[in-house]
CSV table of C-alpha atoms in Angstrom, one decimal:
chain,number,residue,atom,x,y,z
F,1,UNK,CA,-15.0,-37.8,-104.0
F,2,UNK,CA,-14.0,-35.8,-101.1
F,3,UNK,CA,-14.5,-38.0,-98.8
F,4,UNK,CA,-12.8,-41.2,-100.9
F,5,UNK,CA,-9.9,-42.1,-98.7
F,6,UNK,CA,-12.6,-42.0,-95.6
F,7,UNK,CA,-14.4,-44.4,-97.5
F,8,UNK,CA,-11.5,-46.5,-99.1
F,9,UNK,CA,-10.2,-47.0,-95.0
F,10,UNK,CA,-13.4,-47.6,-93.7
F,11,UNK,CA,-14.2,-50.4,-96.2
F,12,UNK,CA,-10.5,-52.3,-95.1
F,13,UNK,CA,-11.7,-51.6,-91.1
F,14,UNK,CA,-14.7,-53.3,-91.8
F,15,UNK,CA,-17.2,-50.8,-91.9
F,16,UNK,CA,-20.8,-50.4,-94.3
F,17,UNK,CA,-20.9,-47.6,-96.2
F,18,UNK,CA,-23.2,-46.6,-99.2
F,19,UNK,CA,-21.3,-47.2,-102.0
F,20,UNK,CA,-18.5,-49.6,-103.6
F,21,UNK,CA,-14.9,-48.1,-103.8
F,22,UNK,CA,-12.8,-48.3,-107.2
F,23,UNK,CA,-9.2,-48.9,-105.6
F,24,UNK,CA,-6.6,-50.8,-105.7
F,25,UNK,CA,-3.4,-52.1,-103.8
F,26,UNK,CA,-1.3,-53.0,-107.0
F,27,UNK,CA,0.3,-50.5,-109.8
F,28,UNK,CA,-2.3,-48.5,-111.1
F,29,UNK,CA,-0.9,-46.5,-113.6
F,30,UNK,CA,-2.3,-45.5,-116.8
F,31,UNK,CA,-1.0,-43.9,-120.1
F,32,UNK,CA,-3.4,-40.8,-120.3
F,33,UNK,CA,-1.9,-40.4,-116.5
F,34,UNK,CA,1.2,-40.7,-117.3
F,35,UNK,CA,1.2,-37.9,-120.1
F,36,UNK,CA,-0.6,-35.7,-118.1
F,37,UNK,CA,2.0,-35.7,-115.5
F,38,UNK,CA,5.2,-36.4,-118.0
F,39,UNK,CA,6.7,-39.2,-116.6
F,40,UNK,CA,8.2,-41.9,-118.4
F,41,UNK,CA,6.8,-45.4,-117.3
F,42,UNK,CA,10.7,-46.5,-117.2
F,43,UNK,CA,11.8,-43.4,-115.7
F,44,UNK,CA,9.6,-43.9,-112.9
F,45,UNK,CA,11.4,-47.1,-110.8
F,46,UNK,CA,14.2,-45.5,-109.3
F,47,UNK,CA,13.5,-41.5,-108.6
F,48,UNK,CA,11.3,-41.2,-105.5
F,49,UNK,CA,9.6,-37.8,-107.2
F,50,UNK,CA,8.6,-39.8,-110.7
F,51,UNK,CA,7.2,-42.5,-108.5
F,52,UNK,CA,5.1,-40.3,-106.4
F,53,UNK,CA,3.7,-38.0,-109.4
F,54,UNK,CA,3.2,-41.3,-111.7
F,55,UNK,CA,1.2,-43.2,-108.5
F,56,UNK,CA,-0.9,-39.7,-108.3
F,57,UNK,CA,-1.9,-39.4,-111.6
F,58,UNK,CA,-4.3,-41.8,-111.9
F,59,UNK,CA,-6.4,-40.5,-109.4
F,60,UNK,CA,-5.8,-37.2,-110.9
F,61,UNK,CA,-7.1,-38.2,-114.2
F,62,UNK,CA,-10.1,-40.6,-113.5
F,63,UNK,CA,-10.5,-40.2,-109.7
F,64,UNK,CA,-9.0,-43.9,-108.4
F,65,UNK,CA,-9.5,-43.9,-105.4
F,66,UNK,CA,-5.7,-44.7,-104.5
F,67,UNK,CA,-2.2,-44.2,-104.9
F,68,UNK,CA,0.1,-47.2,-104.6
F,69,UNK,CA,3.7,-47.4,-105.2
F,70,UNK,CA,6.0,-49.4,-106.3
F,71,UNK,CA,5.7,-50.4,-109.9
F,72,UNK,CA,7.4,-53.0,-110.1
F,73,UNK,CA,7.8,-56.7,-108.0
F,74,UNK,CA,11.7,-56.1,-107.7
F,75,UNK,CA,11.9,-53.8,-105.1
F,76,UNK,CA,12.9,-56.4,-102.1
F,77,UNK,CA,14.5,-58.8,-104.3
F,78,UNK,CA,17.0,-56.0,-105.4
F,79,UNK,CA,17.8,-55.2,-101.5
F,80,UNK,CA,18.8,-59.2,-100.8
F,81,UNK,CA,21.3,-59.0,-103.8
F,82,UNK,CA,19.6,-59.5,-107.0
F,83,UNK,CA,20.2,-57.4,-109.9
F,84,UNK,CA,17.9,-55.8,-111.8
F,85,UNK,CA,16.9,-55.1,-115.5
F,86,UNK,CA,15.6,-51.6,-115.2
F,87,UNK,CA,14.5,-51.8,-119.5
F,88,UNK,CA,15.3,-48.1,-119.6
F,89,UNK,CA,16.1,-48.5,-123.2
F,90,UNK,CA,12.7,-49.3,-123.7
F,91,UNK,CA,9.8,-47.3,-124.5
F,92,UNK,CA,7.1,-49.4,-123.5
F,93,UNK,CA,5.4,-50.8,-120.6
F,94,UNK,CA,7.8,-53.2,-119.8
F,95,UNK,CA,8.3,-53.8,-115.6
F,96,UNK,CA,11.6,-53.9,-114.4
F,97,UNK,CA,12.8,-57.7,-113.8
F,98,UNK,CA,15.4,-59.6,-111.8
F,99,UNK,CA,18.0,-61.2,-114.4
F,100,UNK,CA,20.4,-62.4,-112.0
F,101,UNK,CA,19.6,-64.5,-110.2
F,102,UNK,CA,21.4,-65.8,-106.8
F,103,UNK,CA,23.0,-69.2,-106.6
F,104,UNK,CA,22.4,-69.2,-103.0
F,105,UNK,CA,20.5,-67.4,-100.3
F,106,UNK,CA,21.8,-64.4,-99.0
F,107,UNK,CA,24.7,-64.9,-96.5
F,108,UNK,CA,23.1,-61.4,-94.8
F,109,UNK,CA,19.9,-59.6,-94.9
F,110,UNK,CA,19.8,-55.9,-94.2
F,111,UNK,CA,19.5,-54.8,-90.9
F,112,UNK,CA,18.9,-51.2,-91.8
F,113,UNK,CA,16.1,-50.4,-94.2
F,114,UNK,CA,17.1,-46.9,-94.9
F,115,UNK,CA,20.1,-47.9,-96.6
F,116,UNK,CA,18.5,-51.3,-98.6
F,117,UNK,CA,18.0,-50.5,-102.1
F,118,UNK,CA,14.9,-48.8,-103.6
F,119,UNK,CA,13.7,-49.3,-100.1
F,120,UNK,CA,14.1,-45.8,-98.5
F,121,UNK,CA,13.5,-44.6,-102.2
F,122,UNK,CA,10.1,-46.0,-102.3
F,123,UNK,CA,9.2,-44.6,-98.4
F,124,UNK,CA,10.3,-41.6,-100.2
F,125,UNK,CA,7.4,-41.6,-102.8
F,126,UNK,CA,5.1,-42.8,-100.3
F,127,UNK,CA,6.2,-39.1,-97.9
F,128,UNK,CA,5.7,-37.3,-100.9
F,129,UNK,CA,2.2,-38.9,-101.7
F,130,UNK,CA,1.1,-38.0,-98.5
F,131,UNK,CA,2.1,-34.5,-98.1
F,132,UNK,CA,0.4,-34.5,-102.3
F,133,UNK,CA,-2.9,-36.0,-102.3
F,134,UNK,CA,-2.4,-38.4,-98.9
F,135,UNK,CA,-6.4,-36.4,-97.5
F,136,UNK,CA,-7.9,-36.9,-101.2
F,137,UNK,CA,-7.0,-41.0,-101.4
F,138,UNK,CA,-5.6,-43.4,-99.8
F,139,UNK,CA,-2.0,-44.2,-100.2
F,140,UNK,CA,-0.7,-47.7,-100.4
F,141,UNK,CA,2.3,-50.0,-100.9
F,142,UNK,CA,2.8,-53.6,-102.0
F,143,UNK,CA,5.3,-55.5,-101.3
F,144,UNK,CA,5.7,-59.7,-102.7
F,145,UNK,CA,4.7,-62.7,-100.0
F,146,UNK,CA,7.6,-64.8,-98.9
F,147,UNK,CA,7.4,-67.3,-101.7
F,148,UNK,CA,6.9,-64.8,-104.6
F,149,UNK,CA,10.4,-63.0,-102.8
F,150,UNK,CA,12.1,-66.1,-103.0
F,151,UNK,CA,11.0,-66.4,-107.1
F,152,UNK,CA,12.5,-63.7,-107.8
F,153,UNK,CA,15.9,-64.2,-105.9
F,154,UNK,CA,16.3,-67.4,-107.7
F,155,UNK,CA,14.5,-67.4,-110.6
F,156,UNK,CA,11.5,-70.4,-111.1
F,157,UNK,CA,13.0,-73.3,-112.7
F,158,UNK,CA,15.7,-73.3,-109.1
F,159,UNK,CA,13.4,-72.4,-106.4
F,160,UNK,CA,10.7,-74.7,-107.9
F,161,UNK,CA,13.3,-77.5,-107.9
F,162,UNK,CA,14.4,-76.6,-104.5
F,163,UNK,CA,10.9,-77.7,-102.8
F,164,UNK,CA,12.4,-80.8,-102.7
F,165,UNK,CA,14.3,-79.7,-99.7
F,166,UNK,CA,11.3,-78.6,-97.4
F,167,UNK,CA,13.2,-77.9,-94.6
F,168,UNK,CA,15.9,-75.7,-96.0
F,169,UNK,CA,13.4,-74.1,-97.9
F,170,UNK,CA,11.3,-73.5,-94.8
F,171,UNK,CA,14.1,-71.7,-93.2
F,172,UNK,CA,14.6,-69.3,-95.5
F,173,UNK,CA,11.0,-68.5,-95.8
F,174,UNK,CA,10.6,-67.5,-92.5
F,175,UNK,CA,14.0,-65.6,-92.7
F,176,UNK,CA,12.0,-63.2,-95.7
F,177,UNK,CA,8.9,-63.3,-94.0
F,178,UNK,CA,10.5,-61.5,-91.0
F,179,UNK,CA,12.3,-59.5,-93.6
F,180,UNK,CA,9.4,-58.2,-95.1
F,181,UNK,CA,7.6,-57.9,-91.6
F,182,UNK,CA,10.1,-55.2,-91.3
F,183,UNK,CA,9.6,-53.6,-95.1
F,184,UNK,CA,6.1,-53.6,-94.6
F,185,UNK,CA,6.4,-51.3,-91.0
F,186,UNK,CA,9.1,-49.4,-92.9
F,187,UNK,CA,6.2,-48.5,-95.5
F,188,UNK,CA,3.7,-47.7,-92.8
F,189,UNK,CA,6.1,-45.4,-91.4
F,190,UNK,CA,6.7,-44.0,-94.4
F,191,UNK,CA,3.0,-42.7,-94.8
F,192,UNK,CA,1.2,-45.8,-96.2
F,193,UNK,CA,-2.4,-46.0,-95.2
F,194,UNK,CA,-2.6,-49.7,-95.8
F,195,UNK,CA,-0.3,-52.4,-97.3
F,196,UNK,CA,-0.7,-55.3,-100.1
F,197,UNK,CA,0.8,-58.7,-99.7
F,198,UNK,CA,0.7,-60.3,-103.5
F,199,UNK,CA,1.9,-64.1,-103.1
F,200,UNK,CA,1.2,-63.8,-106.9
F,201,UNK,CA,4.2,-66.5,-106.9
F,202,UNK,CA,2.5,-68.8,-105.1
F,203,UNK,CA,-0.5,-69.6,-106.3
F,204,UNK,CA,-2.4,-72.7,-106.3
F,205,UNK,CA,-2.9,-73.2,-109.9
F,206,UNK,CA,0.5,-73.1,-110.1
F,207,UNK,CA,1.6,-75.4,-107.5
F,208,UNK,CA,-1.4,-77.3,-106.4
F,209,UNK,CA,-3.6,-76.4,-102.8
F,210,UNK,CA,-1.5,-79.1,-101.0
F,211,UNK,CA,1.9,-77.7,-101.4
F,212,UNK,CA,0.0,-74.1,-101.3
F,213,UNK,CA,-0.4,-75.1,-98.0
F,214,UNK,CA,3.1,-76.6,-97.3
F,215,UNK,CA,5.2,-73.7,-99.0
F,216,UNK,CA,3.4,-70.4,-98.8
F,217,UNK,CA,0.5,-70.3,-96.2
F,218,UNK,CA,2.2,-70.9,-93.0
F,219,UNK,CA,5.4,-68.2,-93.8
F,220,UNK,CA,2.4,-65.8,-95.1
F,221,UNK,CA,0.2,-66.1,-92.7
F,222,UNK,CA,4.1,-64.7,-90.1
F,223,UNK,CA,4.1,-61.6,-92.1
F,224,UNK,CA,0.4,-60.5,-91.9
F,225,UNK,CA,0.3,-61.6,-88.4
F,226,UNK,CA,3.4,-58.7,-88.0
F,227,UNK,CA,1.9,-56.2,-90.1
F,228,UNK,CA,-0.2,-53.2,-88.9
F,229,UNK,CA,-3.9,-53.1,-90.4
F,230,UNK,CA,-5.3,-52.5,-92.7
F,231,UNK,CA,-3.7,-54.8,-94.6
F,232,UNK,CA,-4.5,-57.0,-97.8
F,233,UNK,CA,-3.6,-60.6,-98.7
F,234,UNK,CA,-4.0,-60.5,-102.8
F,235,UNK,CA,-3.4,-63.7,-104.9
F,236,UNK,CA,-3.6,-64.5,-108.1
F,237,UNK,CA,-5.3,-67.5,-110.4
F,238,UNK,CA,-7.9,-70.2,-109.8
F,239,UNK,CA,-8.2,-69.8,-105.7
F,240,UNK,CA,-11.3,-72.1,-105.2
F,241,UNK,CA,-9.7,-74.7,-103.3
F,242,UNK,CA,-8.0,-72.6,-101.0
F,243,UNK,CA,-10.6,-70.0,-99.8
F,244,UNK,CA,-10.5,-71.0,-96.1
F,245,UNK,CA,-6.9,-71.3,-96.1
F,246,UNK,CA,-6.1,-67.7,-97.3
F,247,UNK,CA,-9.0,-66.1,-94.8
F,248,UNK,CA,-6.8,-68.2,-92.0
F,249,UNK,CA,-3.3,-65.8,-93.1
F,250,UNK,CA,-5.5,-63.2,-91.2
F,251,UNK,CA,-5.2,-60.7,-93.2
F,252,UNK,CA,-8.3,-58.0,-92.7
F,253,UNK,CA,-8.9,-57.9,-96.3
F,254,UNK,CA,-9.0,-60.6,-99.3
F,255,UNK,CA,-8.0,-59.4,-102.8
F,256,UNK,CA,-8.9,-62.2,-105.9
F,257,UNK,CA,-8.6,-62.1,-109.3
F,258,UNK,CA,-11.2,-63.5,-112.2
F,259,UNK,CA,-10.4,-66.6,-111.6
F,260,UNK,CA,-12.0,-67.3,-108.2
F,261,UNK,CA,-15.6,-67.4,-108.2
F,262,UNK,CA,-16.5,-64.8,-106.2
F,263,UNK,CA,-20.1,-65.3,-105.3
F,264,UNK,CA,-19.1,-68.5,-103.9
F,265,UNK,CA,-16.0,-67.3,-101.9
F,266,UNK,CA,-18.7,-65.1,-100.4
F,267,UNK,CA,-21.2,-68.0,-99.5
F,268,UNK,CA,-18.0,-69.2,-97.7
F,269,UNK,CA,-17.0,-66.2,-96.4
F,270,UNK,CA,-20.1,-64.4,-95.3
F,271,UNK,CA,-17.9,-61.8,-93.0
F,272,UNK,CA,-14.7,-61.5,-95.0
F,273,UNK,CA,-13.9,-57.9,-96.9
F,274,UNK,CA,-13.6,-59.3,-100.4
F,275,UNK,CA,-12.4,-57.2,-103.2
F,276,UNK,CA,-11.9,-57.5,-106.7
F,277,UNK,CA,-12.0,-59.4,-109.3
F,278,UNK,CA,-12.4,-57.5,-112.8
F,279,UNK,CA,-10.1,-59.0,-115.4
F,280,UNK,CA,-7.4,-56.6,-116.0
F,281,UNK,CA,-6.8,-57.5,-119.7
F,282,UNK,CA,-10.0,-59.5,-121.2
F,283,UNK,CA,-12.3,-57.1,-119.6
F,284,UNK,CA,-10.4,-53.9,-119.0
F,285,UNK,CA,-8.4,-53.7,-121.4
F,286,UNK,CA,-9.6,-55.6,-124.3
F,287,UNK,CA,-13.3,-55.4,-123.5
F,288,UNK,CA,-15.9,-52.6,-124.4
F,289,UNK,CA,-16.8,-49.9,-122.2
F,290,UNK,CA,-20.4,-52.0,-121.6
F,291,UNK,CA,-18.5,-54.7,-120.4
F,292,UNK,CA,-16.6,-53.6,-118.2
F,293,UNK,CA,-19.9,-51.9,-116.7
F,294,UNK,CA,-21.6,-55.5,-116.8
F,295,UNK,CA,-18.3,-57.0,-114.7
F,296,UNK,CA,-18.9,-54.2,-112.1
F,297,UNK,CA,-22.5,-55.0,-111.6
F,298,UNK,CA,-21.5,-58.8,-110.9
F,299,UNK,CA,-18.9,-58.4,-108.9
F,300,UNK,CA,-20.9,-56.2,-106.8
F,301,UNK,CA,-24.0,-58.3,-107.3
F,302,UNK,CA,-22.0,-61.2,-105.9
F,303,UNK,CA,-20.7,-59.5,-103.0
F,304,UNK,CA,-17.8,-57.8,-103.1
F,305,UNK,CA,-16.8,-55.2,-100.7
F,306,UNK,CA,-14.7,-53.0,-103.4
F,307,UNK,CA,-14.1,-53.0,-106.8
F,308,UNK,CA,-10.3,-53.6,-107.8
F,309,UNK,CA,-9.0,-54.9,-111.2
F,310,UNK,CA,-7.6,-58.7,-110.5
F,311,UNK,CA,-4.3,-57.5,-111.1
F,312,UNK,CA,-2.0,-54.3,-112.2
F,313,UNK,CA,-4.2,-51.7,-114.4
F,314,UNK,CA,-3.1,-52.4,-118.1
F,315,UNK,CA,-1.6,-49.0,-118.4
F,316,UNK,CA,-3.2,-48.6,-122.3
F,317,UNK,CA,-6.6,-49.4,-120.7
F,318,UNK,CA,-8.7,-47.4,-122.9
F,319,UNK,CA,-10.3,-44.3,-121.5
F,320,UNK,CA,-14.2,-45.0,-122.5
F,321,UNK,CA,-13.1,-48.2,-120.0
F,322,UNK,CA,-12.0,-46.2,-117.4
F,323,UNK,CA,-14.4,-44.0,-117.1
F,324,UNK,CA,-17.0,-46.6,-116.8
F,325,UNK,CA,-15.0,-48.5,-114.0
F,326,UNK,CA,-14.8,-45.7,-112.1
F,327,UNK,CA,-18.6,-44.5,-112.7
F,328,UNK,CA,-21.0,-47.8,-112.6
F,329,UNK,CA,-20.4,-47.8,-109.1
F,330,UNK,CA,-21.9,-45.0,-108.2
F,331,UNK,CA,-25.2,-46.4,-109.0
F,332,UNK,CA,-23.9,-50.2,-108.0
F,333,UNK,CA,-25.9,-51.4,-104.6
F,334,UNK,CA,-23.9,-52.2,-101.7
């Protein structure tokens, strides 16, 4: 693997190479990881060294071919005001999560990043990752699209019922799209090789392709045009109808989950980086080892350019499962 984040980077550039990439741009963390490193899953949110060693280990125990930080979806929610749930009482994988809510949209956004949050906590981990194992893998950071960032501000039951005012909600879309325009260079900054934009939030099984392309595409398609390649567009759930559409954000990579066919999205997409779409739960997780070998070989039958899981890593994913997503594609064709 010593040349894996060559690899990982020339795959999101575009290039051929001879072999398909286990990576990801979403948490990746794992329980064996974790106890190898001795960081506590809950401990790991809000100190920049945790974050770092926790993003690390999974690479350090398997070989994934990344390191991505944060953990969590709260990060730039947090920094415009909300308050979050750390669960630190908890001993189990349970992500941090906005419980309150605003009432109305920020009266100010944050001019200076440094000082915003877990922002400058999470550019911290990302220094650290690339002074640690930044020449082994490539390091990454996610951040939400505009429409998933305004979920968690104010919660789904408001901002769903607030599409009924398309203009006001169109402002304040484009206000967090430039925000996180300026998270996402913050990150790069920081020592991110490439950045993740998850508009898991706004998804067209969950609102429909038309208003997909009302609410979300035109405010995510303004912060990919500002970000600095590589960079990913990742969505979530049935994607089908809207396969054109999310190629148009311009993003140089497309990340899918099980949901979308993929083999079609290819037909469709004959020159588009695809990766994905191995089910994080049914087939990682809850599968046997053989079939999470059998997903590999489709996915990369049907075309894609890297093997990712469709979402976070189920951190209990079992080992004989890991170790066969991270070795079938050695012998997977390209």
């Amino acid at each position: 693997m010593s040349h894996s984040r060559d690899d990982t980077l020339a795959i999101l550039r575009g290039e051929s190479i001879a072999r398909l990439p286990v990576f990801s741009g979403l948490p990746s963390l794992t329980d064996a990881g974790l106890r190898a490193v001795g960081v506590r899953y809950n401990d790991a949110h809000t100190d920049a060294a945790k974050m770092a060693m926790a993003a690390a280990s999974t690479f350090e125990v398997c070989g994934f071919e990344s390191a991505v930080v944060p953990f969590d979806l709260c990060v730039e929610a947090e920094a415009l005001g909300g308050h979050v749930d750390f669960q630190t009482d908890l001993d189990i994988f349970m992500p941090p999560v906005v419980d309150g809510p605003l009432s109305e949209f920020p009266r100010t956004i944050p001019g200076d990043l440094a000082r915003a949050g877990r922002i400058p906590l999470v550019a911290d981990a990302l220094r650290r990752l690339r002074a640690g194992v930044g020449r082994e893998i490539a390091i990454g950071a996610w951040m939400p699209g505009p429409f998933t960032l305004a979920w968690q501000l104010f919660g789904a039951d408001a901002w769903l019922s607030a599409l009924q005012e398309p203009e006001r909600v169109a402002r304040w879309l484009e206000l967090l799209a430039e925000f996180l325009a300026r998270v996402g260079a913050f990150y790069r900054d920081a020592g991110a090789d490439f950045l993740t934009v998850h508009e898991m939030g706004g998804s067209p099984q969950v609102l429909g392709p038309e208003k997909f392309r009302m609410f979300v595409k035109p405010n995510l398609a303004r912060v990919v045009a500002q970000l600095a390649s590589p960079k990913v567009l990742s969505i979530c759930g049935d994607t089908n109808a809207i396969v054109y559409d999310l190629a148009e954000c311009g993003a140089d990579a497309l990340h899918v989950d099980q949901r979308n066919d993929i083999a079609r999205t290819r037909r469709l997409l004959p020159r588009a980086i695809l990766l994905g779409n191995l089910d994080p739960v049914g087939t990682l997780s809850r599968g046997s080892a053989d079939a999470v070998t059998e997903a590999v070989r489709r996915a990369a039958q049907a075309g894609v350019n890297a093997i990712w899981p469709g979402c976070d890593l189920v951190p209990a994913i079992p080992a004989a499962n890991l170790h066969a997503l991270m070795t079938t594609m050695r012998s997977s064709p390209t």
